[in-house]
Amino acid sequence: MASSSKTEQKKMLILKSSEEEEFEIEESIAVQSGTIKNMVEDDFTLIPLPNVDTETLIKIIKYMKKHGEKTKSNEKDIEEFDKEFVKKSFTELKELVLAANYLHITSLIDLLCQAFADRIKNKSVKAIREIFGIPNDFTPEEEAEVYEQHKWAHEEGKEHIDHSAY
Amino acid sequence: MTERLTGEESLQQDLESLSVSKRLVRSVSQKLKKKNHRSVGEEEDDSRGVSLRCLTLYGRGGGCKVGADTGDDLGDSCGRRRSNASDEGKGYNLICGNEETSVDCFSYGMRQKFWRRTNKKSLELEEALQNKNVNVFLPDDILEMCLLRLPFISLVNARLVCKKWRNLTMTPRFWRMRQEGSFQSPWLFLFGVVKDGYCSAELHAFDVSFNQWHKMNSELLKGRFLFSVTGIHDDVYVVGGCSSLANFGKVDKSSFKTHKSVLVFSPLMRTWRKAAPMKHSRSSPILGTSEISSDCLVLRNQQTRGDRRFYRPRVGGVSDVYEDPHRLSVRRQSRHSLDENELTYLPNVKPYKFVKQKNEHSSKDQRRFLLIAVGGLGCWDEPLDSAEIYDPVSNKWTEIQRLPVDFGIACSGVVCNGLFYVYSETDKLAAYDVEKGYWVRIQTSPFPTRVHEYHPKLICCNSRLFMLSVSWCEGEGQIGRRNKAVRKLWELDLMSLTWREVSIHPDAPMDWNAAFIADKNSIFGVEMFKIFGQVLDFLTVGDVSDAGINWSHISRNRLAQELDAASCLTKSMAVLHL
C-alpha cells in the first residue's frame, strides 16, 4: 500500500458516526475492530459507521485507545478501566454491545456480554423481563413445569434475588 | 330492499378488493370517530357490513371467531394465541362487535398491541415516565453470548423468563458452547446421605461459585446405599450399591441385595435414566473415568496383548525408567507364571474394542470417556477382584483383566494420564493401562506409613498423582511419640516413583470415610462425623497450583444438621461442571 507510512507520523483514520460526526484515530488502534480493519485493507481512510451513534462511538474509541496501549505492565490498570467501563445503564450497554458486535471488537463483545451476565445473574425473573421488555409468554401450566424441573435450584438462596430492574 | 341488497353486494365486492391493512385503517378511523356514538355508529356499521363481513369471514374459512356474542366461550380462544393473531384476525376483530368483545378474543399480548396502536401517545408518555431501561432488545446471537456466561443457577432462572430464553438455553449446542468457552464452574454432588435411619432419596449439590448448598430429591435412589458415583460430562453415574431386603430404605445389611444396575443423573435436565448394568453386582466399586480420543479405534485380543508384555526381573529398590517417550515410566514386574496363564487363556475375559464413533458433529466437540469399575463387594459381601469397563457411546460393559493376584482389596482408585491407578488395603499400587488393556504393578519407594483404619484416597490433579493418607504425627520435639493423627497429602513422582509429602490437611481426621475429589486445580474434601451427639460437616478445598498447597474451608455445618451419623459411612461425592 502506497499510503502505509514508515515515517514517525502514524497513520490516522477518520471514523464517522451515524450523526455525521467525525473522530480521528490512529490506524494501529482502530484495527482492533475487525470491521475497520477490513475497510482499511480496502484502502478506506474515512470510515462511515452508520450503525453507531456519536455517544457510543466516543465510548468505543475510548476503549480501543486504552486497550491499544496494552503492555505487560499495565494489565491491572486495564482491568480497572474495564471494570469502570461497564458501569453503565442497561440501555447504554445495549448500544455498546450492538456497536461492538457490528465493529467486531471481540474483547469488547466479551467484556460487555460478561457485564450483562453479571448484572442479571442475581435478578428475579420479573426484573429481567422488565429490563428486556419481554412479556411472559408461558401459560401458568408451562411456567409451573419449567419451575418444577429445576426447583432445587430455586429453593435456597432467596436472599440473593434482586428485584430491581436497573 | 333490492336497492339495499345491491348496495350490500357492491359493498361486498368493495370489501373483497380492499387489502386487510386498508380495512384496518378504515375500521380504526371508524372506531375512533364513533367512539362516543357507539350505539348509533355500530348500528350503521352493522348495516353497512358487519353481518356481511362476518359472512365473508365464513367464506374465507377463517370462521368468525368474533361474533357479537360476548359469551365466555370467547375466552377459550385466548389460549390459541397465534391462530387468532394473524393479520386477518386483526382486521376482522376491529370491525365486528364492540371494543370489549373484540379484545377479549385475542391473547393478552394482542390486546396490548391493539391498545398500543390506538393509545400510542399515552403509552409513550408512560414509558418515558418509567425506568428508562425498558426494552433493551438484544438480537439472539448476542443474547446467547450473554446467557452462556451466566452461572448455572442463574441460567435455570433465566429459563423462566420466556419461551425464547428457555429454548435458547436448552439445546445441546448451547451446553457445548458453555463447556468450550469455560463458562462453567464446579458443582459437588453429595450422595448417600442418611436421614432418620433411611437412605433418603436426597442428594445435595454444592455450587462452588455461589458457595451454596442445594437439595434435590431423587426417588430412584431411595433405599440404595453404598453405591459409587462419578461425573462424566454433564451426568453423574451411580454405580452398583445395595438395598436392604428386610428393611427397605434403611442402611441394613442383615439381609440385602447387591445391584449391578447403573443409574445416570442429569442435573441439567433433572432427569434420571438407566445405563446398561454391570456384569457383576458390586457395592462400593472403585470407579475411574478415563478420557480417550474421540475416534479411537482399538481392537484387542489376548494374543496381541501377550506379545506386548515385557518381562523384567525386579531389581531391588531401584526403579527402571521405561524407555518409551510416550508413556510414563512405570516399573513392570515379571508376573507369577500362574498370572500369565490366567491372562492369556482366561475364557471369560472377552477382547474388547472401542467402536469408532460416527456422529453428526465433529469428533472434536465431545470428549470421550470410559468408565472403569473395579472391585467392590459382591452379593455375599465378598471382596471382588474383577474389573469391567463401560463405554457410554455403545452403552456396554466389557470385562477386563482382573486385579493382579496378590493385590489385595482395592480401596481407592483414580485415572491419571491414561492409567487407572488402584490402591489396596495392603498398600499395594497397581495401574491399568486403559489403551493397552492390562494391569501393571507399581513398585514405589516405601509407602507412607499410615493409620490402618483409614484407607488412603488417590487423587489426580492436572496429571499429577496424589494420595491423602492419615498417619501419626510425631509430637513436636518428641521423636517416636505418636500422639496425634493427621491427614497428609502426598504426591507420587511419576518418574522416580517416590512419595513426597506435600501438605497437611488442617482438619483432624475425624471421618475415616472422608470423600475427596479433584477438579482441575482443586481438591475438594467432604468430611462428616458425629461429635457430642451432633453430626458436623466440613467442606475444604486445596489449590494444587500453589507450591505449598493451602487448604481453606468453604462450608461448615450447613448441611449435616438433619443427617444421621451413618451418612459418614455411606456418603460419596462426584463433581461436575455446570
XYZ file of C-alpha atoms in Angstrom:
744
model
C 0.000 0.000 0.000
C 1.367 3.296 -1.027
C -0.054 5.125 1.906
C 1.474 2.941 4.595
C 3.948 5.152 6.261
C 7.265 4.166 7.668
C 7.817 7.644 8.987
C 7.186 8.716 12.544
C 3.812 10.075 11.678
C 1.240 7.451 12.451
C -1.470 6.789 10.004
C -4.735 8.308 11.099
C -8.219 7.268 10.234
C -11.445 9.127 10.491
C -14.464 7.413 11.949
C -17.823 8.927 11.204
C -20.794 8.280 13.404
C -24.366 7.911 12.265
C -24.890 11.541 13.185
C -22.133 12.538 10.800
C -19.655 13.493 13.482
C -16.063 12.657 12.728
C -13.352 11.378 15.014
C -9.692 10.946 14.276
C -7.971 7.829 15.491
C -4.699 6.050 14.884
C -4.980 3.190 12.473
C -2.990 0.899 14.705
C -5.570 1.331 17.429
C -8.619 1.312 15.189
C -7.804 -2.057 13.708
C -8.780 -3.702 16.972
C -12.098 -3.598 15.200
C -12.303 -6.334 12.606
C -14.756 -4.327 10.550
C -12.495 -1.293 10.422
C -9.523 -3.496 9.666
C -11.258 -4.874 6.602
C -12.123 -1.434 5.385
C -8.567 -0.254 5.860
C -7.374 -3.154 3.784
C -9.682 -1.907 1.099
C -7.956 1.449 1.269
C -10.524 3.409 3.217
C -9.348 6.250 5.386
C -12.710 7.758 6.140
C -14.782 5.054 7.735
C -18.518 5.694 7.912
C -20.278 3.860 10.694
C -23.977 4.395 10.118
C -24.899 1.902 12.831
C -23.075 3.656 15.619
C -24.243 6.891 17.165
C -21.857 9.559 18.399
C -22.175 8.874 22.086
C -21.467 5.192 21.639
C -18.645 5.816 19.219
C -16.908 8.063 21.714
C -17.024 5.321 24.320
C -15.748 2.745 21.896
C -12.872 4.892 20.817
C -12.018 5.374 24.465
C -11.997 1.606 24.932
C -9.866 0.962 21.905
C -7.387 3.625 22.897
C -6.993 2.119 26.320
C -6.622 -1.395 25.016
C -4.396 -0.268 22.200
C -1.686 0.622 24.640
C -1.751 -2.695 26.422
C 1.578 -3.833 27.752
C 2.671 -6.409 30.289
C 2.903 -3.786 32.993
C -0.428 -2.054 32.789
C -2.651 -5.137 32.906
C -4.017 -4.215 36.311
C -4.696 -0.723 35.058
C -6.651 -2.010 32.103
C -8.625 -4.343 34.338
C -9.656 -1.368 36.435
C -10.611 0.527 33.322
C -12.767 -2.354 32.134
C -14.491 -2.561 35.484
C -15.397 1.094 35.359
C -16.254 0.933 31.709
C -19.175 -1.411 32.240
C -20.729 0.642 34.985
C -23.403 1.969 32.730
C -27.132 1.672 32.348
C -28.578 -1.279 30.522
C -29.553 0.875 27.588
C -26.029 2.176 27.200
C -24.645 -1.337 27.495
C -27.045 -2.455 24.829
C -25.939 0.252 22.444
C -22.339 -0.613 23.146
C -22.680 -4.323 22.591
C -24.576 -3.815 19.353
C -21.876 -1.450 18.143
C -19.077 -3.732 19.316
C -20.733 -6.609 17.505
C -21.038 -4.566 14.334
C -17.439 -3.430 14.651
C -16.177 -6.903 15.508
C -14.202 -5.964 18.567
C -14.002 -9.371 20.197
C -12.583 -8.355 23.540
C -15.199 -5.659 23.951
C -18.028 -8.003 22.993
C -16.809 -10.493 25.606
C -16.499 -7.776 28.212
C -19.986 -6.466 27.574
C -21.640 -9.875 27.441
C -19.972 -10.757 30.703
C -21.203 -7.454 32.132
C -24.751 -8.274 31.100
C -24.476 -11.708 32.636
C -23.061 -10.319 35.865
C -25.774 -7.734 36.078
C -28.656 -10.106 35.597
C -27.334 -13.164 37.376
C -28.917 -12.286 40.677
C -32.048 -10.775 39.304
C -35.505 -12.173 39.657
C -37.359 -13.341 36.604
C -39.694 -10.369 36.776
C -36.864 -7.898 36.900
C -35.220 -9.497 33.885
C -38.453 -9.291 31.936
C -38.748 -5.641 32.811
C -35.214 -4.844 31.765
C -35.520 -6.527 28.413
C -39.137 -5.658 27.868
C -40.072 -9.293 27.461
C -43.657 -10.320 28.042
C -44.297 -13.581 29.793
C -45.443 -15.957 27.097
C -45.734 -19.010 29.293
C -49.076 -20.310 30.303
C -49.302 -20.845 34.050
C -49.020 -24.591 33.477
C -45.925 -24.270 31.318
C -44.350 -21.943 33.790
C -45.031 -24.330 36.629
C -43.486 -27.138 34.613
C -40.266 -25.287 33.942
C -40.115 -24.180 37.537
C -40.660 -27.691 38.809
C -37.898 -29.049 36.640
C -35.337 -27.072 38.491
C -36.990 -26.448 41.769
C -33.877 -27.430 43.659
C -32.032 -24.515 42.165
C -34.714 -22.054 43.130
C -35.401 -23.149 46.662
C -32.419 -21.925 48.538
C -30.679 -18.640 48.284
C -33.731 -16.466 48.033
C -31.892 -13.763 49.827
C -29.695 -13.269 46.810
C -32.503 -12.381 44.499
C -32.518 -8.825 43.238
C -35.842 -7.486 42.117
C -34.682 -4.148 40.808
C -34.787 -3.504 37.129
C -31.701 -1.413 36.635
C -84.841 -3.766 -0.235
C -83.462 -4.715 -3.520
C -81.726 -1.464 -3.524
C -80.199 -2.288 -0.242
C -79.124 -5.651 -1.387
C -77.369 -4.385 -4.386
C -75.817 -1.797 -2.199
C -74.576 -4.549 0.021
C -73.413 -6.612 -2.867
C -71.394 -3.826 -4.223
C -70.054 -3.249 -0.792
C -69.091 -6.856 -0.563
C -67.132 -6.596 -3.734
C -65.691 -3.455 -2.422
C -64.580 -5.186 0.692
C -63.004 -8.059 -1.078
C -60.889 -5.809 -3.136
C -59.652 -3.975 -0.128
C -56.472 -5.196 1.413
C -56.576 -6.109 5.045
C -54.488 -3.181 6.085
C -56.703 -0.731 4.398
C -59.625 -2.298 6.070
C -57.819 -1.924 9.288
C -57.192 1.725 8.722
C -60.737 2.295 7.791
C -62.040 0.445 10.740
C -59.707 2.112 13.175
C -60.672 5.542 11.961
C -64.271 4.497 12.078
C -63.825 3.266 15.569
C -62.210 6.421 16.724
C -64.820 8.557 15.092
C -67.630 6.572 16.523
C -66.190 6.215 19.964
C -68.697 8.414 21.571
C -71.579 7.466 19.360
C -71.238 3.849 19.853
C -74.683 2.552 19.644
C -75.568 4.609 16.628
C -72.307 4.010 14.937
C -72.427 0.329 15.380
C -75.840 0.168 14.037
C -74.657 1.822 10.919
C -71.627 -0.297 10.859
C -73.750 -3.326 11.140
C -75.971 -2.313 8.370
C -73.080 -1.351 6.274
C -71.375 -4.506 6.608
C -70.764 -6.232 9.874
C -73.010 -9.064 9.012
C -71.683 -9.100 5.507
C -68.188 -9.031 6.687
C -68.881 -11.848 9.013
C -70.210 -13.760 6.095
C -67.058 -13.022 4.254
C -65.150 -14.387 7.119
C -67.032 -17.585 6.963
C -66.400 -17.581 3.295
C -62.728 -17.392 3.825
C -62.905 -20.321 6.064
C -61.395 -18.457 8.898
C -64.646 -18.510 10.676
C -65.877 -15.564 12.546
C -64.418 -16.092 15.904
C -65.509 -12.680 16.834
C -69.244 -12.679 16.896
C -71.286 -10.020 18.524
C -71.774 -12.576 21.219
C -69.760 -11.631 24.211
C -70.119 -15.002 25.834
C -67.460 -16.651 27.925
C -66.605 -19.137 25.261
C -64.655 -16.426 23.612
C -62.284 -16.602 26.457
C -61.186 -20.036 25.274
C -59.778 -18.713 22.108
C -57.346 -16.754 24.134
C -55.481 -19.948 24.632
C -54.887 -20.274 20.952
C -52.814 -17.223 20.664
C -51.151 -17.426 17.340
C -54.064 -18.695 15.353
C -56.094 -15.672 16.218
C -53.320 -13.244 15.979
C -52.986 -13.320 12.253
C -53.305 -10.160 10.307
C -56.643 -11.228 9.039
C -57.840 -11.748 12.515
C -56.764 -8.291 13.446
C -58.786 -6.737 10.781
C -61.928 -8.627 11.499
C -61.670 -8.074 15.107
C -61.821 -4.380 14.847
C -64.776 -4.448 12.612
C -67.072 -6.816 14.332
C -68.652 -6.288 17.626
C -67.824 -3.652 20.106
C -64.495 -2.858 21.536
C -64.779 -5.054 24.584
C -65.670 -8.221 22.798
C -63.087 -7.710 20.168
C -60.220 -7.562 22.540
C -61.479 -10.479 24.543
C -60.963 -12.710 21.586
C -57.290 -12.293 21.433
C -54.371 -13.068 23.589
C -53.281 -10.679 26.216
C -50.322 -9.773 24.066
C -52.540 -8.872 21.183
C -54.683 -6.731 23.338
C -51.611 -4.855 24.352
C -50.678 -4.307 20.746
C -54.156 -3.202 19.946
C -54.147 -0.744 22.771
C -50.750 0.472 21.858
C -51.809 1.155 18.372
C -54.741 3.151 19.457
C -53.233 4.704 22.504
C -49.742 5.188 21.303
C -49.320 8.626 22.636
C -50.407 7.863 26.143
C -48.209 4.804 26.255
C -45.140 6.631 25.122
C -45.621 9.026 27.922
C -45.969 6.182 30.317
C -42.770 4.593 29.142
C -40.910 7.801 29.418
C -42.014 8.128 32.979
C -40.998 4.579 33.767
C -37.477 3.373 34.191
C -35.527 4.258 31.126
C -34.111 0.754 30.877
C -37.124 -0.906 29.380
C -36.907 -2.641 26.101
C -33.237 -3.399 25.974
C -33.679 -5.548 22.977
C -30.736 -7.755 22.151
C -30.518 -9.796 18.975
C -30.464 -13.530 19.563
C -26.805 -14.128 18.904
C -25.720 -11.520 21.418
C -28.343 -12.667 23.887
C -26.937 -16.147 23.598
C -23.437 -14.904 24.333
C -24.710 -13.247 27.481
C -26.652 -16.285 28.633
C -23.637 -18.506 28.091
C -21.837 -16.598 30.765
C -24.474 -16.975 33.429
C -23.733 -19.289 36.317
C -25.884 -22.407 36.357
C -28.326 -21.245 38.988
C -28.962 -18.007 37.158
C -29.342 -19.896 33.922
C -32.049 -22.032 35.442
C -33.759 -18.842 36.494
C -33.384 -17.375 33.029
C -35.337 -20.259 31.588
C -38.418 -18.900 33.283
C -38.242 -15.534 31.564
C -39.874 -16.519 28.312
C -40.046 -19.321 25.800
C -37.263 -17.955 23.669
C -34.890 -17.812 26.584
C -35.842 -21.292 27.618
C -35.306 -22.681 24.135
C -32.006 -20.892 23.726
C -30.644 -22.397 26.899
C -31.816 -25.956 26.478
C -30.053 -27.075 23.310
C -27.051 -29.421 23.398
C -25.251 -26.877 21.270
C -25.684 -24.263 23.956
C -24.183 -26.570 26.586
C -21.276 -27.456 24.374
C -20.547 -23.770 23.854
C -20.641 -23.286 27.593
C -18.168 -26.080 28.038
C -15.854 -24.896 25.324
C -15.904 -21.315 26.474
C -15.103 -22.415 30.004
C -18.061 -20.581 31.427
C -18.839 -23.359 33.797
C -17.920 -23.747 37.396
C -17.659 -26.830 39.559
C -20.568 -28.356 41.388
C -20.107 -31.024 44.004
C -22.776 -33.653 44.276
C -23.018 -35.421 47.567
C -24.857 -38.705 47.577
C -25.798 -41.315 50.071
C -26.895 -39.230 52.983
C -28.855 -40.975 55.635
C -31.672 -39.249 57.411
C -33.688 -40.680 60.269
C -32.246 -44.067 59.575
C -33.341 -44.092 55.988
C -31.237 -43.687 52.885
C -33.034 -40.607 51.889
C -33.556 -40.047 48.261
C -31.932 -36.704 48.806
C -28.898 -35.560 47.077
C -27.096 -32.411 47.918
C -25.415 -30.207 45.391
C -22.859 -27.606 46.298
C -22.418 -24.662 43.987
C -18.808 -23.684 44.446
C -19.113 -20.297 42.808
C -22.064 -19.180 44.920
C -20.926 -21.151 47.946
C -24.335 -22.617 48.427
C -25.906 -25.995 49.042
C -28.995 -27.118 47.206
C -31.109 -30.126 47.934
C -32.684 -32.404 45.385
C -34.939 -35.341 45.625
C -34.304 -38.393 43.579
C -36.856 -41.057 44.234
C -34.976 -43.523 42.115
C -32.190 -43.716 44.633
C -34.390 -44.406 47.557
C -33.194 -47.315 49.586
C -29.940 -47.667 47.729
C -26.731 -47.259 49.639
C -23.046 -47.983 49.280
C -23.046 -47.183 45.608
C -20.219 -45.331 43.920
C -20.586 -42.171 41.932
C -18.619 -40.348 39.326
C -19.200 -37.467 36.960
C -18.879 -37.796 33.199
C -19.663 -34.785 31.019
C -22.877 -33.383 32.439
C -24.073 -36.561 34.060
C -23.479 -38.325 37.321
C -23.214 -42.075 37.135
C -24.457 -44.035 40.125
C -22.965 -47.484 40.023
C -23.942 -50.568 41.970
C -24.773 -50.419 45.640
C -27.027 -52.343 47.983
C -30.586 -52.251 49.132
C -31.874 -53.787 52.285
C -34.371 -56.554 51.736
C -35.515 -56.788 55.304
C -35.993 -53.125 55.911
C -36.316 -51.371 52.643
C -34.865 -47.910 52.788
C -32.680 -48.489 55.790
C -28.968 -48.965 55.857
C -29.375 -52.521 56.943
C -27.087 -55.237 55.813
C -28.727 -58.072 57.649
C -30.466 -59.085 54.503
C -29.630 -57.207 51.397
C -29.329 -57.289 47.693
C -26.386 -56.001 45.720
C -27.019 -54.189 42.497
C -25.376 -54.329 39.135
C -27.526 -51.576 37.754
C -26.205 -48.197 36.778
C -28.300 -45.066 37.057
C -27.421 -41.834 35.356
C -28.483 -38.468 36.660
C -28.515 -35.323 34.587
C -28.734 -32.183 36.705
C -29.229 -30.119 33.568
C -32.364 -31.874 32.541
C -33.221 -33.007 36.037
C -33.765 -36.488 34.713
C -32.659 -39.975 35.581
C -32.084 -42.761 33.150
C -30.729 -46.256 33.274
C -27.496 -47.270 31.665
C -26.585 -50.858 30.902
C -25.990 -52.878 34.070
C -22.582 -54.212 35.003
C -21.593 -57.801 34.535
C -21.157 -58.218 38.265
C -23.086 -56.862 41.166
C -20.935 -54.598 43.224
C -21.249 -52.380 46.222
C -18.718 -49.595 46.663
C -16.821 -50.377 43.481
C -13.755 -48.333 42.749
C -14.548 -46.095 39.828
C -12.370 -44.249 37.388
C -13.107 -42.212 34.318
C -10.593 -42.211 31.540
C -10.621 -39.823 28.663
C -9.797 -41.288 25.298
C -9.540 -39.707 21.901
C -12.946 -39.454 20.392
C -12.355 -41.527 17.324
C -10.313 -44.159 18.961
C -10.455 -47.452 17.219
C -8.756 -50.107 19.203
C -9.105 -53.785 18.788
C -7.675 -56.028 21.374
C -7.429 -59.637 21.969
C -5.441 -61.696 24.376
C -2.827 -62.804 21.893
C -1.578 -59.401 20.933
C -1.743 -58.327 24.493
C 0.526 -61.141 25.476
C 3.087 -60.159 22.905
C 3.436 -56.697 24.219
C 4.338 -57.523 27.714
C 7.780 -57.080 28.978
C 9.461 -59.344 31.385
C 11.788 -57.562 33.604
C 13.230 -59.024 36.722
C 12.683 -56.955 39.726
C 15.805 -55.225 40.850
C 15.520 -54.430 44.481
C 14.723 -50.866 45.283
C 15.865 -49.297 42.051
C 13.298 -48.171 39.569
C 13.867 -48.676 35.916
C 12.982 -45.998 33.529
C 10.760 -47.423 30.896
C 12.127 -46.365 27.570
C 9.085 -45.100 25.887
C 8.847 -41.377 25.387
C 5.102 -41.508 25.130
C 4.485 -43.356 28.288
C 5.088 -42.771 31.898
C 7.891 -44.675 33.389
C 6.409 -47.433 35.424
C 8.244 -50.433 36.614
C 6.971 -53.591 35.201
C 7.344 -56.719 37.161
C 7.503 -60.178 35.878
C 4.366 -61.951 36.703
C 3.732 -65.060 38.520
C 3.519 -67.768 35.927
C 0.012 -68.532 37.007
C -0.911 -64.983 36.239
C 0.374 -65.267 32.753
C -1.672 -68.283 32.051
C -4.651 -66.670 33.562
C -4.202 -63.694 31.377
C -3.716 -65.418 28.130
C -6.236 -68.126 28.435
C -8.862 -66.814 30.715
C -12.006 -67.844 28.932
C -14.256 -65.261 30.495
C -12.247 -62.286 29.531
C -13.514 -61.210 26.179
C -11.498 -58.992 23.944
C -12.858 -55.517 23.992
C -12.823 -52.954 21.313
C -13.635 -49.295 21.114
C -16.062 -48.628 18.376
C -15.192 -45.779 16.101
C -17.597 -43.044 16.822
C -19.757 -41.935 13.974
C -21.579 -38.857 14.995
C -23.240 -35.921 13.401
C -20.986 -33.361 14.947
C -17.259 -33.336 14.593
C -15.286 -35.544 16.869
C -13.682 -32.515 18.422
C -16.926 -31.485 20.045
C -17.276 -34.175 22.601
C -14.538 -35.612 24.657
C -14.976 -39.302 25.134
C -14.792 -41.017 28.444
C -14.724 -44.579 29.557
C -15.882 -45.662 32.967
C -13.935 -48.334 34.791
C -15.349 -50.232 37.738
C -13.044 -52.381 39.801
C -13.503 -54.492 42.879
C -16.055 -53.615 45.470
C -18.050 -56.188 47.392
C -20.167 -58.822 45.762
C -23.526 -60.353 46.534
C -22.278 -62.023 49.710
C -20.128 -59.138 50.739
C -17.090 -60.935 49.359
C -14.349 -58.682 48.052
C -14.168 -58.767 44.282
C -11.129 -58.570 42.079
C -12.970 -58.425 38.802
C -12.996 -55.336 36.680
C -15.080 -54.019 33.858
C -15.112 -51.065 31.552
C -18.078 -49.102 30.241
C -18.391 -47.138 27.039
C -21.207 -44.566 27.162
C -21.285 -44.416 23.392
C -22.136 -48.062 22.917
C -23.772 -48.389 26.339
C -21.914 -51.596 27.004
C -19.875 -53.038 29.804
C -16.948 -55.234 28.882
C -14.991 -57.286 31.295
C -11.333 -56.584 31.559
C -8.456 -58.279 33.230
C -8.799 -58.907 36.929
C -6.684 -57.223 39.509
C -3.275 -58.814 39.979
C -3.429 -61.875 42.161
C -1.951 -60.820 45.460
C -3.012 -57.255 45.146
C -5.454 -57.305 47.988
C -8.667 -55.427 48.360
C -8.846 -52.283 46.300
C -9.795 -49.307 48.387
C -9.241 -46.329 46.151
C -8.554 -45.566 42.544
C -8.129 -42.736 40.103
C -7.221 -42.285 36.480
C -4.083 -40.314 35.747
C -2.544 -39.962 32.312
C -4.379 -42.876 30.811
C -3.566 -45.211 33.665
C -6.097 -46.246 36.236
C -4.191 -46.373 39.490
C -5.630 -48.516 42.230
C -4.523 -48.719 45.807
C -5.155 -51.690 48.026
C -5.793 -52.032 51.703
C -2.462 -53.780 51.963
C -0.612 -50.829 50.495
C -0.114 -52.105 47.006
C -0.336 -49.930 43.953
C -1.287 -51.155 40.512
C -2.267 -49.415 37.344
C -4.463 -50.452 34.489
C -3.326 -49.206 31.132
C -6.613 -48.319 29.525
C -5.474 -48.385 25.959
C -3.202 -51.369 26.175
C -5.560 -53.298 28.353
C -3.615 -54.796 31.208
C -2.551 -54.250 34.779
C 0.915 -53.429 35.907
C 2.178 -53.449 39.404
C 3.871 -50.325 40.515
C 6.663 -50.501 42.927
C 7.270 -47.263 44.646
C 9.572 -46.187 47.371
C 8.125 -47.097 50.750
C 4.533 -46.117 51.128
C 3.790 -43.543 53.728
C 3.023 -45.335 56.926
C -0.495 -44.804 57.885
C -3.102 -45.381 60.470
C -4.501 -48.683 59.451
C -8.203 -47.957 59.674
C -8.025 -45.004 57.344
C -7.861 -46.044 53.736
C -5.843 -43.667 51.613
C -7.526 -41.831 48.803
C -5.887 -41.413 45.456
C -6.444 -38.172 43.621
C -5.369 -36.977 40.227
C -4.997 -33.278 39.626
C -3.536 -31.892 36.416
C -1.791 -35.143 35.552
C -0.242 -35.367 38.979
C -0.959 -38.253 41.276
C -1.700 -37.530 44.894
C -2.695 -39.528 47.882
C -4.424 -38.433 51.040
C -3.326 -40.587 53.866
C -3.737 -40.386 57.606
C -0.688 -41.011 59.649
C 0.563 -40.407 63.109
C 2.179 -37.121 63.600
C 5.329 -37.205 65.600
C 4.958 -34.958 68.568
C 6.995 -31.824 68.484
C 10.460 -32.431 69.738
C 9.487 -35.851 70.888
C 10.719 -38.272 68.338
C 8.821 -41.500 68.245
C 5.923 -40.134 70.237
C 2.766 -40.739 68.260
C 0.047 -38.724 69.780
C -1.872 -37.144 67.039
C -3.274 -38.373 63.773
C -3.083 -36.060 60.848
C -4.156 -36.235 57.235
C -1.382 -35.626 54.814
C -1.287 -35.059 51.128
C 1.419 -36.948 49.310
C 2.465 -36.729 45.720
C 3.892 -39.570 43.731
C 6.712 -38.513 41.488
C 5.885 -40.462 38.381
C 9.428 -40.567 37.139
C 11.210 -41.735 40.216
C 8.207 -43.387 41.824
C 8.776 -41.828 45.182
C 6.246 -40.355 47.528
C 6.759 -36.849 48.732
C 4.817 -35.098 51.436
C 3.197 -32.014 50.010
C 0.793 -30.644 52.526
C -1.040 -31.291 55.738
C -4.768 -31.014 55.898
C -5.894 -28.559 58.554
C -8.707 -30.669 59.965
C -8.185 -33.516 62.346
C -9.151 -36.689 60.541
C -12.374 -37.471 62.311
C -14.043 -39.017 59.313
C -12.404 -42.199 58.175
C -14.513 -42.200 55.063
C -13.843 -38.645 54.041
C -14.571 -38.092 50.390
C -12.006 -36.300 48.315
C -12.333 -35.371 44.747
C -10.232 -33.380 42.329
C -11.353 -30.833 39.836
C -8.815 -29.111 37.636
C -6.540 -27.420 40.101
C -8.516 -28.024 43.229
C -9.071 -30.876 45.591
C -12.392 -30.815 47.392
C -12.900 -32.720 50.586
C -16.062 -33.508 52.480
C -15.883 -34.827 55.991
C -18.828 -35.746 58.096
C -18.713 -37.081 61.563
C -20.622 -37.220 64.763
C -19.299 -35.464 67.760
C -21.041 -34.607 71.011
C -24.235 -36.002 69.611
C -24.139 -33.766 66.587
C -23.298 -34.546 63.043
C -20.995 -31.978 61.560
C -19.781 -31.470 58.053
C -16.752 -29.745 56.709
C -16.028 -28.871 53.166
C -12.499 -27.907 52.325
C -10.666 -27.115 49.172
C -6.992 -27.133 48.389
C -5.401 -25.441 45.435
C -2.784 -27.629 43.879
C -1.247 -24.986 41.724
C 0.336 -23.328 44.699
C 3.725 -24.515 45.692
C 2.643 -25.347 49.200
C -0.957 -26.363 48.957
C -3.178 -24.296 51.118
C -6.440 -25.624 52.311
C -9.394 -23.420 53.041
C -12.793 -24.132 54.492
C -15.575 -23.268 52.193
C -18.573 -24.508 54.023
C -19.113 -25.562 57.551
C -22.083 -27.237 59.090
C -24.510 -26.055 56.512
C -25.572 -29.444 55.616
C -25.406 -32.081 58.236
C -27.739 -30.863 60.930
C -30.532 -33.156 59.907
C -28.445 -36.073 58.867
C -27.574 -39.242 60.656
C -24.117 -40.246 61.634
C -24.438 -43.180 59.275
C -24.089 -40.682 56.455
C -20.406 -40.634 57.139
C -20.205 -44.225 56.110
C -22.411 -44.084 53.093
C -21.581 -40.769 51.525
C -19.950 -40.418 48.166
C -19.177 -37.444 46.014
C -18.956 -36.529 42.373
C -18.009 -33.294 40.674
C -19.499 -31.824 37.539
C -19.096 -28.610 35.638
C -22.336 -26.822 35.151
